[in-house]
Tab-separated table of C-alpha atoms in Angstrom:
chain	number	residue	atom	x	y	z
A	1	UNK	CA	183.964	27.565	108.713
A	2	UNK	CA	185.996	25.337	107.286
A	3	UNK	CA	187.302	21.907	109.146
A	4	UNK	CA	191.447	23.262	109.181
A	5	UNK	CA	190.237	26.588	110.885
A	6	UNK	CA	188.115	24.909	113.021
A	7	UNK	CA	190.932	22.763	114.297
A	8	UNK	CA	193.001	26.036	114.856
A	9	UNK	CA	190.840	26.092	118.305
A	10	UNK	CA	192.642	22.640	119.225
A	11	UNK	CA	196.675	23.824	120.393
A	12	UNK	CA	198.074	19.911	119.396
A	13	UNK	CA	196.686	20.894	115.625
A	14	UNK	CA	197.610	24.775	115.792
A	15	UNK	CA	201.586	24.388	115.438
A	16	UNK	CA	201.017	21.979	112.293
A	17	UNK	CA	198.243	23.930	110.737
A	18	UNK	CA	199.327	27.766	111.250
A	19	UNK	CA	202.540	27.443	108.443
A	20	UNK	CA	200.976	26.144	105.612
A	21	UNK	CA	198.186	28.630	106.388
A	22	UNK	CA	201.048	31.717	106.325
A	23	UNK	CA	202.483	30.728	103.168
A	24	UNK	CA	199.272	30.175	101.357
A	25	UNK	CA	197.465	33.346	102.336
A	26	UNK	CA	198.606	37.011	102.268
A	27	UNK	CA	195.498	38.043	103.883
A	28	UNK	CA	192.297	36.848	105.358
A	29	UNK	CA	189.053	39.351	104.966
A	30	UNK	CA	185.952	38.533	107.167
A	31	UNK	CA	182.921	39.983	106.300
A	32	UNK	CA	179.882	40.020	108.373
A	33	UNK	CA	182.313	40.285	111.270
A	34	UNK	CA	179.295	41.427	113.542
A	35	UNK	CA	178.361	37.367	113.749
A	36	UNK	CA	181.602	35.894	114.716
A	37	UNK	CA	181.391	33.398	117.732
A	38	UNK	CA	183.716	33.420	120.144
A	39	UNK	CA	185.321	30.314	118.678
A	40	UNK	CA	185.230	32.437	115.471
A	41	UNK	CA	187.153	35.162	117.436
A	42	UNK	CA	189.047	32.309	119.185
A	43	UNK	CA	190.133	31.405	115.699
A	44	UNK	CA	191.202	34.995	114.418
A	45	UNK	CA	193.128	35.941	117.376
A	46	UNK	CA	195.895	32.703	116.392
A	47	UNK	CA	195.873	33.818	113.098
A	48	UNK	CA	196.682	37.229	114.177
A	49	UNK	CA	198.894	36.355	117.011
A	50	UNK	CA	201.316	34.508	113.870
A	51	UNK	CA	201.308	37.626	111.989
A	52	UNK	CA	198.857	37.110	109.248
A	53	UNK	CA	197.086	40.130	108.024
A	54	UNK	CA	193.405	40.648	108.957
A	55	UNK	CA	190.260	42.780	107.217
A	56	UNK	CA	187.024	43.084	109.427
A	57	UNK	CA	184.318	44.307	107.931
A	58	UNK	CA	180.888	44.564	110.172
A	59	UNK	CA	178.195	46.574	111.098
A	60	UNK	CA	177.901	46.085	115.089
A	61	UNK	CA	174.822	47.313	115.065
A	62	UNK	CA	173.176	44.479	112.883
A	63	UNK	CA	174.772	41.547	115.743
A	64	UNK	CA	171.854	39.577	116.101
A	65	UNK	CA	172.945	36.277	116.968
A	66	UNK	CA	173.701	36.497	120.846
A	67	UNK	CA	172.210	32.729	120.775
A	68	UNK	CA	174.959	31.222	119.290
A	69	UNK	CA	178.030	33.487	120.957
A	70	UNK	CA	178.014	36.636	118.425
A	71	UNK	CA	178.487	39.521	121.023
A	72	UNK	CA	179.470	43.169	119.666
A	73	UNK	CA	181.264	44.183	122.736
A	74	UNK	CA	183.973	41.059	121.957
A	75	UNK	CA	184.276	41.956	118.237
A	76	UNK	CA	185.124	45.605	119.337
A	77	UNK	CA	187.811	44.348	121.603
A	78	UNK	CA	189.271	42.105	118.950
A	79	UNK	CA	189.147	45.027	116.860
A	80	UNK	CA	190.666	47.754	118.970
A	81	UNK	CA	194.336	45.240	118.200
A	82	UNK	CA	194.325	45.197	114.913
A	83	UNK	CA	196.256	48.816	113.144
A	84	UNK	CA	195.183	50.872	111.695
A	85	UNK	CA	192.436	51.500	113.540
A	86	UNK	CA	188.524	51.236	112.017
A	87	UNK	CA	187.925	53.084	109.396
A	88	UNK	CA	183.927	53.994	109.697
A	89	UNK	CA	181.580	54.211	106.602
A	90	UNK	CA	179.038	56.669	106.582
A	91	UNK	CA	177.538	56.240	103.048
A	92	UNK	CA	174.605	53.972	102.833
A	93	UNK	CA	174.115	52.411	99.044
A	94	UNK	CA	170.397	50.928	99.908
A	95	UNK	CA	168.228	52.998	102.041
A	96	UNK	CA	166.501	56.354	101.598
A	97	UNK	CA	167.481	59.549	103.667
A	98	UNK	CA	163.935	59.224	105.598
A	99	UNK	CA	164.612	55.343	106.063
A	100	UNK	CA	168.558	56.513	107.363
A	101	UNK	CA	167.097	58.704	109.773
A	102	UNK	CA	164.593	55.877	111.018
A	103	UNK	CA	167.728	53.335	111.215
A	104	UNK	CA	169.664	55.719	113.073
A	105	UNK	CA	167.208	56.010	116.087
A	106	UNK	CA	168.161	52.469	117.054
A	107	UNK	CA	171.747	52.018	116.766
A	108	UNK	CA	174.472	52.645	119.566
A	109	UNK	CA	176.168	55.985	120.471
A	110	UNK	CA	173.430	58.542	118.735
A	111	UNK	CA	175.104	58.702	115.701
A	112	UNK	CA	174.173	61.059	113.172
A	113	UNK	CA	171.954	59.679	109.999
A	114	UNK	CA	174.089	57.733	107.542
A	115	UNK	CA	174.056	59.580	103.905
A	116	UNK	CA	172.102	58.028	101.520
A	117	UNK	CA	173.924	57.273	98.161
A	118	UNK	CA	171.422	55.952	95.768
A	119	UNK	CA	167.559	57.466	96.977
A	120	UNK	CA	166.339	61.045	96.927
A	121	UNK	CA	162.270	59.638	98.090
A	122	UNK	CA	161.228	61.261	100.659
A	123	UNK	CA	158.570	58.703	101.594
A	124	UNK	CA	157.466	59.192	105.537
A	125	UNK	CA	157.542	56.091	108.090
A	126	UNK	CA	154.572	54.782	108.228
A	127	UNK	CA	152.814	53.616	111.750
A	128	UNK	CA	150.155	51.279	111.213
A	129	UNK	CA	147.779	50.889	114.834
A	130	UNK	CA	147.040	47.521	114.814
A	131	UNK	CA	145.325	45.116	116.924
A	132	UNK	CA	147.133	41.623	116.728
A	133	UNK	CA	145.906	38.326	116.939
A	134	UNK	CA	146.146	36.449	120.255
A	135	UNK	CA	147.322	33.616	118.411
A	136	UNK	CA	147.585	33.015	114.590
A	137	UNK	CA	148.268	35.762	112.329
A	138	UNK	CA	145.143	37.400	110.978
A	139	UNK	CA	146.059	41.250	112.363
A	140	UNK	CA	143.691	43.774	111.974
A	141	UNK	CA	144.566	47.718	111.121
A	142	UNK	CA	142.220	49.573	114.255
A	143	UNK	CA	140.907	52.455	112.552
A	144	UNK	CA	139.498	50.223	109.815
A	145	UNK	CA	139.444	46.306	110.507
A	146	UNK	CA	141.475	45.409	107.481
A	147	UNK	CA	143.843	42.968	107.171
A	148	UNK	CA	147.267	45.125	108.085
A	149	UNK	CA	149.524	43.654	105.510
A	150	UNK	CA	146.417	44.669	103.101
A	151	UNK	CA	146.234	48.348	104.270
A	152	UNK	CA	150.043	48.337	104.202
A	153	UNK	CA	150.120	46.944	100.546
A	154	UNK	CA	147.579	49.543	99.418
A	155	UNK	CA	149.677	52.443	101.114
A	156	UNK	CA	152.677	50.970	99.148
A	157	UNK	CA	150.864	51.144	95.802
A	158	UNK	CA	150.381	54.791	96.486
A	159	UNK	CA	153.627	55.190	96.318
A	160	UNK	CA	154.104	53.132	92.946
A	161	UNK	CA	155.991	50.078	95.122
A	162	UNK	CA	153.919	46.827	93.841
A	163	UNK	CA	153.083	44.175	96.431
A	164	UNK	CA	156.485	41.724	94.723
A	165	UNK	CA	158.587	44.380	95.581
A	166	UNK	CA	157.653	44.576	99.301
A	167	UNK	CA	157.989	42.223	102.458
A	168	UNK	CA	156.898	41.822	106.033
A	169	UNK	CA	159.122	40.812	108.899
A	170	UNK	CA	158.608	40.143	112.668
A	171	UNK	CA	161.601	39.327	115.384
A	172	UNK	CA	159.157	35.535	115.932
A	173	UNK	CA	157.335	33.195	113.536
A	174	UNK	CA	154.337	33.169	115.130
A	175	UNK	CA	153.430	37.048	114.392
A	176	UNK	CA	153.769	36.510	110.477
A	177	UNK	CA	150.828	36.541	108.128
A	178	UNK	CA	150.093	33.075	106.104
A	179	UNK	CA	148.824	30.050	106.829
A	180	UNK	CA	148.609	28.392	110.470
A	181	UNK	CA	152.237	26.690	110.677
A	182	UNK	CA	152.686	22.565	111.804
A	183	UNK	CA	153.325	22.627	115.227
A	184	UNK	CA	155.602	20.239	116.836
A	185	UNK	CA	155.103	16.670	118.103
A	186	UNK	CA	151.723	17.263	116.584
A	187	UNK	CA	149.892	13.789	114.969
A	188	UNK	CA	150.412	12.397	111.305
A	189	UNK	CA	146.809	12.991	110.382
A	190	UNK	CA	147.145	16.666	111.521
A	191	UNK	CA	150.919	17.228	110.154
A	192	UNK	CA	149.559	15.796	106.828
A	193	UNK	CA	146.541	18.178	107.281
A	194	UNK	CA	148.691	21.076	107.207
A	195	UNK	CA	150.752	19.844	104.609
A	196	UNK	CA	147.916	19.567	102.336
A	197	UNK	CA	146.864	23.533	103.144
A	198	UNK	CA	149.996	24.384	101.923
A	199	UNK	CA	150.132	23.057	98.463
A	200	UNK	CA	146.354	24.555	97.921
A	201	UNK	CA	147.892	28.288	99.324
A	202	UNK	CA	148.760	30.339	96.399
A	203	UNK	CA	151.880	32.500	97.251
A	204	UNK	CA	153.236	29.546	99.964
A	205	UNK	CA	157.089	29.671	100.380
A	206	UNK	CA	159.324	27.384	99.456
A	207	UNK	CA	160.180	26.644	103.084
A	208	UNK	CA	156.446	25.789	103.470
A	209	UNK	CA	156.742	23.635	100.071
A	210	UNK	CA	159.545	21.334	101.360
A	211	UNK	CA	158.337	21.723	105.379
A	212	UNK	CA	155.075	20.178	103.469
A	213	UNK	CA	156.610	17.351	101.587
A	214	UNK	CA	158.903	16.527	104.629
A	215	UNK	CA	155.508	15.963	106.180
A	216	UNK	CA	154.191	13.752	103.206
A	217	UNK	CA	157.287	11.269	102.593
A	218	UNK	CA	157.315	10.780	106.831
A	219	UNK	CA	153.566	9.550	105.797
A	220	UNK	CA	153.585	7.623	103.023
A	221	UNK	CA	157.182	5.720	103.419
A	222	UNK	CA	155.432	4.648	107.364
A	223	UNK	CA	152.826	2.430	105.393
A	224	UNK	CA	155.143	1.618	101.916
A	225	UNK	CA	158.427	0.646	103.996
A	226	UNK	CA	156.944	-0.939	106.933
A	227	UNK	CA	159.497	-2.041	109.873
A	228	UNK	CA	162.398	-0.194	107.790
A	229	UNK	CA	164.475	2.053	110.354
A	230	UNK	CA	166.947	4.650	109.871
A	231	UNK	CA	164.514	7.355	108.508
A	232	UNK	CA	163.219	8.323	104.573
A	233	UNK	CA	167.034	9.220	103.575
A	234	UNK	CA	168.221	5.811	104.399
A	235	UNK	CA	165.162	4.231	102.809
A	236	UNK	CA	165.559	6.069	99.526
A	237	UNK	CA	169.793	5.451	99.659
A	238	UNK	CA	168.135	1.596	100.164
A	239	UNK	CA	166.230	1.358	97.416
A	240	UNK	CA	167.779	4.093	95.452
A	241	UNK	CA	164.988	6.756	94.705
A	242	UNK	CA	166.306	9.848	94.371
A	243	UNK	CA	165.168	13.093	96.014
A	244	UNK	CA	163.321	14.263	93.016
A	245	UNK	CA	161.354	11.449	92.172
A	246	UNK	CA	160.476	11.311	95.743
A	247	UNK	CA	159.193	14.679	96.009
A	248	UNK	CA	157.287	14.774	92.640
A	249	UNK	CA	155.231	11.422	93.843
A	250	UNK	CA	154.340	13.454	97.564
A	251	UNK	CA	153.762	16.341	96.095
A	252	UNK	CA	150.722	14.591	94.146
A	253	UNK	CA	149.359	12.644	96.585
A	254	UNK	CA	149.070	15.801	98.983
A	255	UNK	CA	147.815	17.795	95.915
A	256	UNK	CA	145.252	15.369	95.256
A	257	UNK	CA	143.677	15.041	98.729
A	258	UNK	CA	140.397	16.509	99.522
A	259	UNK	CA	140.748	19.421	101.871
A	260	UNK	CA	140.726	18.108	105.145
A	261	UNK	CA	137.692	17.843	107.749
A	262	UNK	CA	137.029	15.974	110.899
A	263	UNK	CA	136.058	13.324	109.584
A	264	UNK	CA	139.052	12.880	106.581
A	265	UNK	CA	141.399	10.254	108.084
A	266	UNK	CA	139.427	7.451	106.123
A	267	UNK	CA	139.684	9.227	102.871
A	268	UNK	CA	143.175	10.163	103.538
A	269	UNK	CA	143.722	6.218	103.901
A	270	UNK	CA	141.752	5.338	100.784
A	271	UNK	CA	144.136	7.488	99.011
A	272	UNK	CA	147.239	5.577	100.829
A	273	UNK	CA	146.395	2.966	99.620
A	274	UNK	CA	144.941	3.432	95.999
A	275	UNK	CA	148.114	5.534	95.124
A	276	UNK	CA	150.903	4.391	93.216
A	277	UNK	CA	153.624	3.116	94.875
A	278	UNK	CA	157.155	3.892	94.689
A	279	UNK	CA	159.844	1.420	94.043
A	280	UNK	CA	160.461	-1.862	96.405
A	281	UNK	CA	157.224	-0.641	98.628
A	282	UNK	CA	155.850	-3.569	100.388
A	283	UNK	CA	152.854	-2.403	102.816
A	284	UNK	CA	151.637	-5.048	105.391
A	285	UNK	CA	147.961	-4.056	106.055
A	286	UNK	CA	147.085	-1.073	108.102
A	287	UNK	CA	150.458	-0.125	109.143
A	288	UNK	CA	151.515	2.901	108.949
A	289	UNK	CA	147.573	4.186	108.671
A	290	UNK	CA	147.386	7.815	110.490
A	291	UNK	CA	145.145	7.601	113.018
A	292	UNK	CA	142.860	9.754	114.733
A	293	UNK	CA	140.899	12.866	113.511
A	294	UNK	CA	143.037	16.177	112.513
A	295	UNK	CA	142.998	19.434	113.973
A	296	UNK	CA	142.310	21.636	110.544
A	297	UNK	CA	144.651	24.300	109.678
A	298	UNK	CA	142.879	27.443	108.455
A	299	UNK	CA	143.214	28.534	104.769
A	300	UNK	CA	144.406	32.233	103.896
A	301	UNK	CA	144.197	34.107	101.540
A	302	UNK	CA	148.076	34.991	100.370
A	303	UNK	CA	148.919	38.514	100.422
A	304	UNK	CA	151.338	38.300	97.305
A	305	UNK	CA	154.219	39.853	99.736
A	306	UNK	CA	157.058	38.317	100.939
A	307	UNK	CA	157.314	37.414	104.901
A	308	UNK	CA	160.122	36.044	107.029
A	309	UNK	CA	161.787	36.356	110.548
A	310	UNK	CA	164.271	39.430	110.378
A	311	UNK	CA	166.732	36.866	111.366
A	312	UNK	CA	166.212	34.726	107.943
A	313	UNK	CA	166.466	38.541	106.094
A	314	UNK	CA	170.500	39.652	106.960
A	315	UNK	CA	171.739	40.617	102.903
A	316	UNK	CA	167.698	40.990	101.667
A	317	UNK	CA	166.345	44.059	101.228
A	318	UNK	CA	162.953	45.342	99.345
A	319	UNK	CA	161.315	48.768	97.969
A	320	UNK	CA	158.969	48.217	101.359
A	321	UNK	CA	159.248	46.903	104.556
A	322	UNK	CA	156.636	46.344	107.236
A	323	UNK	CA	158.118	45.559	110.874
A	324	UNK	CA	155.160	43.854	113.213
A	325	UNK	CA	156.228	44.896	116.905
A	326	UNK	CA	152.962	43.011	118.365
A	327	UNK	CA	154.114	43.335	122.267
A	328	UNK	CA	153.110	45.615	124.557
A	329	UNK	CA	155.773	48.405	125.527
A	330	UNK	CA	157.496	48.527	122.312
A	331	UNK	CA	157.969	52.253	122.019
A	332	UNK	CA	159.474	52.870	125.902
A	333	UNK	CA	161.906	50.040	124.859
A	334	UNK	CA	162.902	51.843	121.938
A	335	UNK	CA	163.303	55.087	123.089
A	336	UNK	CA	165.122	53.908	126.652
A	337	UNK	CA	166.424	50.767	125.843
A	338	UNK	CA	170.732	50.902	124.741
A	339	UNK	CA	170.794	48.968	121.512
A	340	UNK	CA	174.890	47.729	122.772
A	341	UNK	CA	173.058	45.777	125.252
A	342	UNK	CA	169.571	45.135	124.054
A	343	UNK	CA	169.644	42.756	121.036
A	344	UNK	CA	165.983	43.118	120.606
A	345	UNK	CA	166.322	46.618	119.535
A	346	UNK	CA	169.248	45.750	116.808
A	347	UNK	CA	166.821	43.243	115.347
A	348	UNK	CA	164.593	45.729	114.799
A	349	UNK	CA	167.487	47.565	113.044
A	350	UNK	CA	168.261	44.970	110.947
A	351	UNK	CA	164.544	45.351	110.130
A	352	UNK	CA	164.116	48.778	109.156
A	353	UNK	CA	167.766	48.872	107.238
A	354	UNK	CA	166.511	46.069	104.682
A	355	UNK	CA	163.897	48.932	103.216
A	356	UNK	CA	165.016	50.881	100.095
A	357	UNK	CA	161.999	53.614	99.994
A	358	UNK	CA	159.458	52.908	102.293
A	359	UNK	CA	159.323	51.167	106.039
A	360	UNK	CA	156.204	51.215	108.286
A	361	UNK	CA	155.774	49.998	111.592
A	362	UNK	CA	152.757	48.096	112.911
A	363	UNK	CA	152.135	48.097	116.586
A	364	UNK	CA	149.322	47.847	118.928
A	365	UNK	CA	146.821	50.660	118.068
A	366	UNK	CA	147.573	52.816	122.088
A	367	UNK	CA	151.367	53.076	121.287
A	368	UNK	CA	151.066	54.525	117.240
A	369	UNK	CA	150.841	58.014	118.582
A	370	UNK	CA	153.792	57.450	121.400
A	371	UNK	CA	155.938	56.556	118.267
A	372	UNK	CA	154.980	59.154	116.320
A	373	UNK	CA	155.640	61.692	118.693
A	374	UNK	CA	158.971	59.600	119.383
A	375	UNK	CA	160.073	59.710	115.837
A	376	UNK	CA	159.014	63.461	115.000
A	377	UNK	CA	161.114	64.177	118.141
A	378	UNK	CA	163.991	62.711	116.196
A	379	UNK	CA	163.136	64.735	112.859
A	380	UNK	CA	161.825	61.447	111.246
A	381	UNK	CA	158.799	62.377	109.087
A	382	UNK	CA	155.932	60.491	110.185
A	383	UNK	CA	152.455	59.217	108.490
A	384	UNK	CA	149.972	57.462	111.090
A	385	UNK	CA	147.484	55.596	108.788
């Protein structure tokens, strides 16, 4: 939002702001309407109330961001003033008719399957019975002890979908496959631990990548800019390295460590120290030397498919999709739960709606037949693998 909208909210800056705004714009089109804020809304109702012309368009089924004030019930409201009155879409330009049928079980009202445009596959939902990790991410499928997002990459080559053209999602962090993840507040020696795993992961994400560097410069600028506050952005504004010369130096160091052990804090400090630094570095001894021994993040083997939060997903979409519902009573909140008042069940919308051809579901290994049933019921076809 932009800082003379924003200051719309304030009345003292609403009289001065609101003319220019008329006779610059002949219209003002929101889309994505579904995550307005109520400041957002606050915002829209003063342009409205002076008479300028408004387009929503929003799907209030895929409002997902309760956290930060998006609520569908106050978009609908806002909605219900502005003439003529909604005009609904029914055509869906992504999903198969098998995938429409799946979406449509967890949106508001029981309306009837959207009509898929683009896809004639008639590719079942899969449901995957799976017993999940207590912690971590290394899920098995029940019936055979695989890796899930193996089994559910080799059911999506069946179909001719290729591993690069699928993804996995999950509503937390925490349930996605990859590598163990930095927690926070943790050491240096075990941040820069996990930081190493990542550049020796084939297939790690770019979020990973920089997460990992992050963890690096905090490192290496402690013991090369001893005493110097303000954090690594000041330092490099200070001495005027630039971001990619930055990144190129801690992406070798961490590349070049050995992989780490209980007893690699000493080598990691050899390396400190034998490495070459970067411009104006003036180390004073052993500060900045991580201390202590690290806990050691687990290596993975990448699954050469794309994973992310559904919330980090909104506009992505892929041949396949695999949703990971790990918690208990999944299925009775689907099929009871009222997706205008349970977000939980629009994320997994969200989820399900970013598949082109193929979506399975992965949940623990006593509820796959409850969905099935639960789908069939609903005259989704259904494959339990």
């Amino acid at each position: 939002m932009t800082a003379p909208l924003w200051n719309l909210r304030h009345a003292k800056t609403a009289a001065a702001l609101l003319p220019p705004l008329l006779s610059r714009f002949a219209e003002v089109v929101v889309d994505e309407a579904q995550d307005c804020s109520a400041a957002d809304l606050a915002i829209l109702q003063l342009l409205h109330d002076a008479g300028l012309p408004l387009v929503l368009v929003g799907d209030p089924d895929q409002a997902i961001y309760a956290w930060r004030g998006a609520e569908p019930q106050a978009l609908q409201s806002f909605a219900a003033q502005l003439s003529p009155a909604p005009h609904h879409l029914t055509g869906n330009w992504r999903s198969s008719p098998v995938i429409c049928r799946l979406a449509s079980t967890l949106r508001t009202g029981q309306r009837p399957p959207d009509t898929s445009v683009v896809h004639d596959d008639d590719l079942p939902v899969l449901v995957l019975p799976t017993r999940f990790a207590d912690s971590g991410s290394r899920h098995l499928h029940a019936p055979t002890g695989a890796g899930i997002v193996d089994v559910f990459r080799t059911l999506a080559e069946e179909y001719a979908i290729p591993a690069k053209d699928c993804l996995v999602t999950a509503y937390k962090y925490a349930t996605l496959p990859g590598i163990t993840r930095e927690k926070p507040n943790t050491k240096a020696i075990t941040s820069l631990a996990w930081a190493r795993t990542v550049t020796h992961t084939p297939g790690a994400s770019g979020d990973d990548l920089a997460r990992a560097c992050a963890v690096a410069v905090r490192v290496l600028f402690g013991y090369w800019y001893p005493g110097e506050t303000g954090g690594p952005d000041r330092i490099m504004a200070g001495h005027r390295l630039s971001a990619g010369q930055v990144n190129r130096t801690v992406f070798a160091f961490l590349h070049s460590l050995p992989a780490p052990h209980r007893e690699w804090g000493p080598q990691v400090w050899q390396a400190m120290k034998a490495w070459p630094a970067l411009p104006g570095a003036a180390p004073q001894g052993g500060k900045g030397r991580p201390a202590g021994k690290p806990t050691v993040s687990r290596l993975q083997v990448a699954t050469g498919i794309r994973s992310n939060i559904v919330h980090q997903l909104k506009g992505d979409e892929a041949d396949g999709v695999l949703l990971l519902l790990p918690d208990a009573g999944s299925v009775q909140r689907w099929a009871t739960a009222d997706p205008a008042t349970d977000e939980v069940l629009r994320v997994w919308y969200v989820a399900v709606t970013r598949a082109r051809r193929l979506a399975a579901i992965a949940l623990p290994d006593k509820e796959s037949d409850q969905l099935a049933r639960l789908l069939t019921e609903r005259q989704v076809p259904v494959r339990v693998t």
